[in-house]
Short mmCIF file of C-alpha atoms and ligand atoms in Angstrom, two decimals:
data_model
loop_
_atom_site.label_atom_id
_atom_site.label_comp_id
_atom_site.label_asym_id
_atom_site.label_seq_id
_atom_site.Cartn_x
_atom_site.Cartn_y
_atom_site.Cartn_z
CA MET A 1 48.89 42.40 146.45
CA GLY A 2 48.37 39.18 148.43
CA LEU A 3 47.23 36.03 146.74
CA GLU A 4 43.63 35.15 147.46
CA LEU A 5 42.40 32.03 145.81
CA LYS A 6 39.28 30.10 146.78
CA ILE A 7 40.31 26.50 146.36
CA GLU A 8 38.52 23.18 146.72
CA ASN A 9 40.13 19.77 146.38
CA ILE A 10 40.38 18.62 142.78
CA ASP A 11 39.53 15.16 143.94
CA ASN A 12 38.91 14.38 147.61
CA ASN A 13 39.79 10.73 147.30
CA LEU A 14 43.07 11.53 145.66
CA GLN A 15 44.18 14.42 147.78
CA ASN A 16 43.67 12.44 150.95
CA ALA A 17 45.35 9.37 149.50
CA LYS A 18 48.86 8.36 150.45
CA TRP A 19 50.15 8.37 146.91
CA PRO A 20 50.56 11.65 144.97
CA ILE A 21 48.19 12.43 142.11
CA LEU A 22 49.62 10.77 139.02
CA ILE A 23 48.71 11.92 135.52
CA SER A 24 50.17 10.05 132.59
CA GLY A 25 49.66 9.45 128.89
CA PRO A 26 51.14 10.55 125.59
CA CYS A 27 52.27 14.05 124.72
CA SER A 28 49.90 13.87 121.73
CA ALA A 29 46.97 11.69 120.80
CA GLU A 30 47.96 9.95 117.56
CA SER A 31 45.44 7.16 117.06
CA GLU A 32 42.78 5.29 119.01
CA GLN A 33 45.04 2.26 119.07
CA GLN A 34 48.02 4.18 120.46
CA MET A 35 45.82 5.73 123.20
CA LEU A 36 44.18 2.47 124.20
CA SER A 37 47.29 0.35 124.28
CA THR A 38 49.10 2.98 126.36
CA ALA A 39 46.15 3.50 128.71
CA ILE A 40 45.52 -0.20 129.33
CA GLN A 41 49.08 -0.67 130.56
CA LEU A 42 48.99 2.56 132.58
CA ALA A 43 45.82 1.39 134.33
CA GLU A 44 47.55 -1.87 135.25
CA THR A 45 50.03 0.05 137.43
CA GLY A 46 47.12 0.87 139.75
CA LYS A 47 48.73 4.24 140.50
CA VAL A 48 47.75 6.39 137.51
CA SER A 49 44.52 8.30 138.14
CA TYR A 50 44.30 10.59 135.13
CA PHE A 51 45.09 9.78 131.52
CA ARG A 52 46.45 12.71 129.52
CA ALA A 53 46.77 13.27 125.78
CA GLY A 54 47.23 16.56 123.90
CA LEU A 55 44.71 17.06 121.07
CA TRP A 56 45.54 20.64 120.10
CA LYS A 57 49.32 21.03 120.10
CA PRO A 58 50.87 24.49 120.22
CA ARG A 59 53.98 24.04 118.06
CA THR A 60 56.86 26.48 117.90
CA ARG A 61 57.20 26.28 114.10
CA PRO A 62 54.40 25.85 111.57
CA GLY A 63 54.36 22.59 109.71
CA ALA A 64 55.01 20.37 112.76
CA PHE A 65 52.25 17.98 113.84
CA GLU A 66 49.55 20.20 115.34
CA GLY A 67 47.41 17.54 116.96
CA VAL A 68 44.47 15.41 115.86
CA GLY A 69 41.95 17.94 117.21
CA ALA A 70 38.38 17.23 118.32
CA LYS A 71 38.23 13.66 116.98
CA GLY A 72 40.64 12.66 119.78
CA LEU A 73 37.87 13.41 122.30
CA GLU A 74 36.13 10.21 121.19
CA TRP A 75 39.36 8.25 121.76
CA LEU A 76 39.69 9.75 125.24
CA LYS A 77 36.12 8.66 126.06
CA LYS A 78 36.96 5.19 124.82
CA VAL A 79 40.01 5.14 127.13
CA ARG A 80 37.79 5.96 130.11
CA GLU A 81 35.24 3.36 129.10
CA VAL A 82 37.82 0.59 128.71
CA THR A 83 40.22 1.39 131.57
CA GLY A 84 38.24 3.44 134.10
CA LEU A 85 40.96 6.08 134.06
CA LYS A 86 39.83 9.70 134.27
CA ILE A 87 40.61 11.67 131.12
CA SER A 88 42.19 15.07 130.49
CA THR A 89 43.61 17.27 127.75
CA GLU A 90 45.09 20.72 127.15
CA VAL A 91 42.91 23.70 126.21
CA ALA A 92 44.04 27.01 124.80
CA ARG A 93 40.87 28.58 123.41
CA ALA A 94 37.18 28.94 124.31
CA GLU A 95 36.28 26.49 121.56
CA HIS A 96 38.50 23.80 123.12
CA VAL A 97 36.84 24.33 126.51
CA GLU A 98 33.36 24.00 124.99
CA LEU A 99 34.28 20.79 123.19
CA CYS A 100 35.83 19.29 126.35
CA LEU A 101 32.79 20.17 128.47
CA GLU A 102 30.50 18.66 125.88
CA ALA A 103 32.61 15.48 125.85
CA GLY A 104 32.49 15.31 129.66
CA LEU A 105 36.23 15.31 130.30
CA ASP A 106 37.27 14.88 133.94
CA MET A 107 39.93 17.56 133.94
CA ILE A 108 41.61 20.05 131.62
CA TRP A 109 44.92 21.85 131.78
CA ILE A 110 46.19 25.10 130.34
CA GLY A 111 49.58 24.90 128.60
CA ALA A 112 52.64 27.00 129.34
CA ARG A 113 52.39 29.03 126.14
CA THR A 114 48.80 29.96 126.92
CA THR A 115 49.53 30.97 130.53
CA THR A 116 52.01 33.47 129.10
CA ASN A 117 49.15 35.39 127.41
CA PRO A 118 46.50 37.05 129.64
CA PHE A 119 44.12 37.54 126.68
CA SER A 120 44.03 33.79 126.03
CA ILE A 121 43.70 33.03 129.73
CA GLN A 122 40.76 35.43 130.00
CA GLU A 123 39.10 33.79 126.99
CA VAL A 124 39.47 30.35 128.59
CA ALA A 125 38.28 31.68 131.96
CA ASP A 126 35.14 33.16 130.39
CA ALA A 127 34.36 29.86 128.68
CA LEU A 128 34.67 28.09 132.04
CA ARG A 129 32.25 30.36 133.91
CA GLY A 130 29.52 28.38 135.63
CA THR A 131 31.19 24.97 135.28
CA ASP A 132 32.98 22.90 137.91
CA ILE A 133 35.48 20.94 135.86
CA PRO A 134 38.92 20.75 137.58
CA VAL A 135 41.51 22.96 135.88
CA LEU A 136 45.30 22.81 136.13
CA VAL A 137 47.37 25.81 135.10
CA LYS A 138 50.91 25.21 133.87
CA ASN A 139 53.52 27.81 134.73
CA PRO A 140 54.29 30.31 131.96
CA LEU A 141 57.31 29.68 129.72
CA ASN A 142 59.28 32.50 131.29
CA PRO A 143 60.11 32.58 135.00
CA ASP A 144 57.47 35.20 135.84
CA PHE A 145 55.76 34.30 139.09
CA GLN A 146 53.13 37.07 138.76
CA LEU A 147 52.05 35.79 135.35
CA TRP A 148 51.41 32.33 136.81
CA ILE A 149 49.50 33.79 139.75
CA GLY A 150 47.56 36.08 137.40
CA ALA A 151 46.38 33.12 135.33
CA LEU A 152 45.31 31.20 138.45
CA GLU A 153 43.40 34.26 139.65
CA ARG A 154 41.62 34.79 136.33
CA ILE A 155 40.45 31.17 136.25
CA ASN A 156 39.50 31.25 139.94
CA ARG A 157 37.51 34.48 139.53
CA ALA A 158 35.49 32.82 136.79
CA GLY A 159 34.24 30.52 139.56
CA VAL A 160 36.56 27.54 139.05
CA LYS A 161 37.42 26.27 142.53
CA LYS A 162 38.87 22.88 141.70
CA LEU A 163 42.11 24.47 140.71
CA GLY A 164 45.69 23.23 140.65
CA ALA A 165 49.05 24.26 139.23
CA ILE A 166 51.52 22.35 137.08
CA HIS A 167 55.21 23.09 137.42
CA ARG A 168 56.85 22.31 134.04
CA GLY A 169 60.00 24.40 134.34
CA PHE A 170 61.00 27.66 132.67
CA SER A 171 62.79 28.56 129.42
CA ASN A 172 66.31 29.60 130.16
CA TYR A 173 68.83 30.58 127.53
CA ASP A 174 71.66 29.39 129.75
CA GLU A 175 70.23 25.97 130.64
CA LYS A 176 72.07 22.95 129.24
CA VAL A 177 71.15 20.08 131.56
CA PHE A 178 67.37 20.35 131.35
CA ARG A 179 64.96 21.31 128.60
CA ASN A 180 63.41 23.79 131.04
CA SER A 181 65.07 24.98 134.25
CA PRO A 182 63.13 23.76 137.28
CA MET A 183 63.74 26.95 139.33
CA TRP A 184 62.17 25.20 142.32
CA ASP A 185 62.00 28.38 144.37
CA ILE A 186 59.09 29.55 142.15
CA PRO A 187 56.67 26.63 142.89
CA ILE A 188 57.84 26.72 146.52
CA GLU A 189 56.86 30.39 146.69
CA LEU A 190 53.47 29.51 145.19
CA LYS A 191 52.99 26.91 147.93
CA ARG A 192 54.04 29.41 150.59
CA GLN A 193 51.55 32.02 149.37
CA CYS A 194 48.74 29.54 148.77
CA PRO A 195 49.25 26.25 150.66
CA GLU A 196 45.84 24.89 149.53
CA ILE A 197 46.73 24.80 145.86
CA PRO A 198 47.95 21.38 144.74
CA ILE A 199 51.12 21.54 142.65
CA ILE A 200 51.78 18.80 140.13
CA THR A 201 55.35 18.56 138.83
CA ASP A 202 55.88 17.71 135.15
CA PRO A 203 59.32 16.02 135.03
CA SER A 204 58.88 15.25 131.31
CA HIS A 205 58.85 18.87 130.15
CA ILE A 206 61.41 19.93 132.77
CA THR A 207 63.98 17.36 131.70
CA GLY A 208 63.20 16.77 128.03
CA LYS A 209 65.04 13.43 128.48
CA ARG A 210 63.48 10.24 129.77
CA GLU A 211 66.63 9.23 131.71
CA LEU A 212 66.24 12.26 133.98
CA VAL A 213 62.52 11.81 134.68
CA PRO A 214 63.03 9.63 137.82
CA PHE A 215 65.48 12.15 139.30
CA ILE A 216 63.10 15.12 138.97
CA SER A 217 60.12 13.00 140.10
CA GLN A 218 61.91 12.11 143.34
CA LYS A 219 62.98 15.72 143.83
CA ALA A 220 59.34 16.83 143.48
CA LEU A 221 58.18 14.34 146.11
CA ASP A 222 61.00 15.35 148.44
CA LEU A 223 59.82 18.96 148.12
CA ASN A 224 56.27 17.91 149.07
CA MET A 225 54.72 18.52 145.67
CA ASP A 226 51.27 16.97 145.35
CA GLY A 227 51.58 14.99 142.17
CA LEU A 228 53.35 14.19 138.93
CA MET A 229 52.46 14.50 135.26
CA ILE A 230 54.67 12.11 133.28
CA GLU A 231 54.36 11.65 129.53
CA SER A 232 54.14 8.03 128.39
CA HIS A 233 53.78 6.34 125.04
CA ILE A 234 53.47 2.74 123.98
CA ASN A 235 56.46 3.28 121.65
CA PRO A 236 58.17 6.56 122.63
CA ASP A 237 60.83 6.50 119.93
CA ILE A 238 58.25 6.88 117.20
CA ALA A 239 56.05 9.41 119.03
CA TRP A 240 54.90 12.32 116.88
CA SER A 241 55.98 14.91 119.48
CA ASP A 242 58.37 15.03 122.45
CA ASN A 243 59.72 11.54 121.71
CA ALA A 244 62.94 11.88 123.75
CA GLN A 245 61.10 12.53 126.99
CA GLN A 246 58.27 10.00 126.92
CA VAL A 247 58.56 6.70 128.77
CA THR A 248 56.87 3.38 128.12
CA PRO A 249 54.12 2.36 130.58
CA ALA A 250 56.50 -0.39 131.78
CA ALA A 251 59.22 2.19 132.48
CA LEU A 252 56.64 4.28 134.31
CA ALA A 253 55.74 1.29 136.48
CA GLN A 254 59.42 0.95 137.35
CA ILE A 255 59.72 4.66 138.18
CA ILE A 256 56.70 4.36 140.48
CA LYS A 257 58.24 1.36 142.19
CA GLU A 258 61.51 3.13 142.85
CA LEU A 259 60.12 6.45 144.06
CA VAL A 260 60.48 6.92 147.80
CA LEU A 261 57.71 8.65 149.69
CA ARG A 262 59.60 10.07 152.63
CA LYS A 263 57.86 11.14 155.75
CA ASN A 264 58.22 14.84 156.47
CA GLU A 265 61.61 15.26 158.04
CA GLY A 266 61.45 17.06 161.35
CA ASP A 267 58.46 18.94 162.69
CA ASN A 268 60.13 22.29 162.73
CA PRO A 269 58.99 24.16 159.56
CA ALA A 270 61.78 26.77 159.77
CA PHE A 271 64.38 23.98 159.83
CA LYS A 272 62.75 22.27 156.86
CA THR A 273 62.52 25.43 154.78
CA GLN A 274 66.14 26.28 155.44
CA LEU A 275 67.26 22.73 154.65
CA GLU A 276 65.31 22.80 151.37
CA LYS A 277 66.89 26.09 150.42
CA LEU A 278 70.38 24.76 151.03
CA ARG A 279 69.66 21.56 149.14
CA LEU A 280 68.46 23.56 146.15
CA GLU A 281 71.73 25.47 146.23
CA ILE A 282 73.63 22.19 146.20
CA ASP A 283 71.51 20.96 143.28
CA GLN A 284 72.28 24.10 141.34
CA TYR A 285 76.01 23.77 141.96
CA ASP A 286 75.97 20.11 140.93
CA ASN A 287 74.16 21.05 137.71
CA ASP A 288 76.79 23.72 137.07
CA ILE A 289 79.65 21.29 137.74
CA ILE A 290 78.21 18.76 135.29
CA LYS A 291 77.62 21.46 132.69
CA ILE A 292 81.18 22.75 133.03
CA ILE A 293 82.80 19.30 132.95
CA SER A 294 80.82 18.45 129.85
CA ALA A 295 81.94 21.71 128.17
CA ARG A 296 85.55 20.93 129.17
CA MET A 297 85.33 17.46 127.61
CA ASN A 298 84.02 18.97 124.38
CA VAL A 299 87.11 21.16 124.22
CA ALA A 300 89.31 18.12 124.97
CA ALA A 301 87.64 16.36 122.03
CA LYS A 302 88.41 19.33 119.76
CA ILE A 303 92.04 19.24 120.88
CA GLY A 304 92.10 15.49 120.19
CA GLN A 305 90.85 16.12 116.66
CA TYR A 306 93.45 18.83 116.16
CA LYS A 307 96.28 16.60 117.46
CA ARG A 308 95.15 13.82 115.17
CA ASP A 309 95.06 16.10 112.12
CA ASN A 310 98.59 17.29 112.96
CA GLU A 311 99.90 13.90 114.00
CA VAL A 312 100.82 14.94 117.53
CA THR A 313 100.72 12.50 120.50
CA ILE A 314 97.93 12.78 123.07
CA LEU A 315 99.87 12.97 126.28
CA GLN A 316 102.37 15.74 126.78
CA MET A 317 103.87 15.19 130.19
CA ASN A 318 105.04 18.74 130.88
CA ARG A 319 101.63 20.19 130.03
CA TRP A 320 99.96 17.75 132.44
CA GLU A 321 102.52 18.51 135.22
CA GLN A 322 101.84 22.21 134.77
CA ILE A 323 98.05 21.78 134.92
CA LEU A 324 98.30 19.65 138.03
CA ASN A 325 100.55 22.06 139.94
CA GLN A 326 98.67 25.18 139.01
CA ARG A 327 95.21 23.78 139.71
CA VAL A 328 96.21 22.17 143.01
CA ALA A 329 97.62 25.50 144.18
CA LEU A 330 94.46 27.32 143.08
CA GLY A 331 92.29 24.75 144.86
CA GLU A 332 94.32 25.00 148.04
CA ALA A 333 94.02 28.78 147.98
CA MET A 334 90.24 28.27 147.85
CA GLY A 335 90.12 25.87 150.77
CA LEU A 336 90.17 22.53 148.88
CA SER A 337 92.60 19.91 150.10
CA ASN A 338 95.65 18.88 148.15
CA SER A 339 94.60 15.22 147.95
CA PHE A 340 91.06 16.04 146.82
CA MET A 341 92.34 18.36 144.09
CA LYS A 342 94.81 15.75 142.84
CA ARG A 343 92.23 12.97 142.71
CA MET A 344 89.67 15.15 141.01
CA LEU A 345 92.10 16.43 138.37
CA GLN A 346 93.38 12.94 137.69
CA LEU A 347 89.84 11.72 137.11
CA VAL A 348 89.05 14.58 134.73
CA HIS A 349 92.35 14.12 132.94
CA GLN A 350 91.82 10.37 132.51
CA GLU A 351 88.44 11.02 130.93
CA SER A 352 89.95 13.59 128.54
CA ILE A 353 92.61 11.06 127.52
CA ARG A 354 89.94 8.41 126.99
CA ILE A 355 87.98 10.76 124.72
CA GLN A 356 91.09 11.75 122.77
CA THR A 357 92.18 8.13 122.41
CA ASP A 358 88.79 7.28 120.94
CA ILE A 359 89.23 10.09 118.43
CA MET A 360 92.75 8.93 117.51
CA ASN A 361 91.51 5.39 116.95
CA ALA A 362 88.34 6.36 115.11
C1 LIG B 1 52.26 19.20 127.02
O1 LIG B 1 51.88 18.97 128.19
O2 LIG B 1 52.37 18.33 126.15
C2 LIG B 1 52.71 20.57 126.71
C3 LIG B 1 52.55 21.10 125.51
O3 LIG B 1 53.34 21.12 127.73
P1 LIG B 1 53.83 22.63 128.03
O4 LIG B 1 52.63 23.51 127.91
O5 LIG B 1 54.33 22.51 129.42
O6 LIG B 1 54.93 22.95 127.05
MN1 LIG B 2 54.67 17.26 125.47
#
């Protein structure tokens, strides 16, 4: 079944603007003061168009902070009044939609956990019937393209035309680098099937770590995504949810400054698509290399501990000679040059020694 969505621009000014749509604000609303102080600094960047803050937080385990609820709507309105930023939050139930419409929010989004459940999506869609508030649909937790499409269709069939998608990555048992695997081919396929739908990338939930947010943001722009949703907090370390991935408004300003908006390379779409595909393959291999080297270093650390407990020296020359010879031969058999293999192994070995030395001296 082909994908047929009837889409209008979420915001004409924004979608024709040179800069991508930028949504930022805390994972969770905590207090009026936290919202205002964050929003005032975000507004000063001049690039943020929507302020976000979660009021109803779907938490994996009971007992975690579940959001301030409806009272946060008043704080959002205050943010708009003071800063002029448009305001948005996450909805998961009909009741949330009704409260947001009543409060006059400028946009709402549907979270990844909700997209996973067609019953919830239908409930939200029914509550939206007859309104024209812009709605963004996050991808489901699991890498199921049809489920994402299905949610977009349900919302669209309820008459919502100002519709967009948020790419926040996918749960993956095997993933170690990111909190959620980006699996870029899925949003790219969405764009191929429905070029009108704006796709906003959420580097915060993809990475789970603030240091990686600039990297995924740049990747999203290089893949022609239409915008970014980046979590920010006036004091991320003490945030009540997702504290490792939120950035300060000042850090966000720096990220914005450093992002490069490249012009579309080449006019030939087949060339571009192929190039993107190959680059994604390279990205995946690089992720795997980093993952494997990190796992190797963990083993080196265990060996270091073991040597220390048994009072054995770190460097055993014959073991190192053996590693070098065997690996260089293996590399050569696989088309890697002798000098590259030697340099690479030496580098890895040096780092293992450094780690073991630290353990010995600890
Ligand atoms: C959020 O945006 O804070 C959130 C809960 O995200 P997700 O639905 O992507 O997990
Ligand atoms: Mn969050």
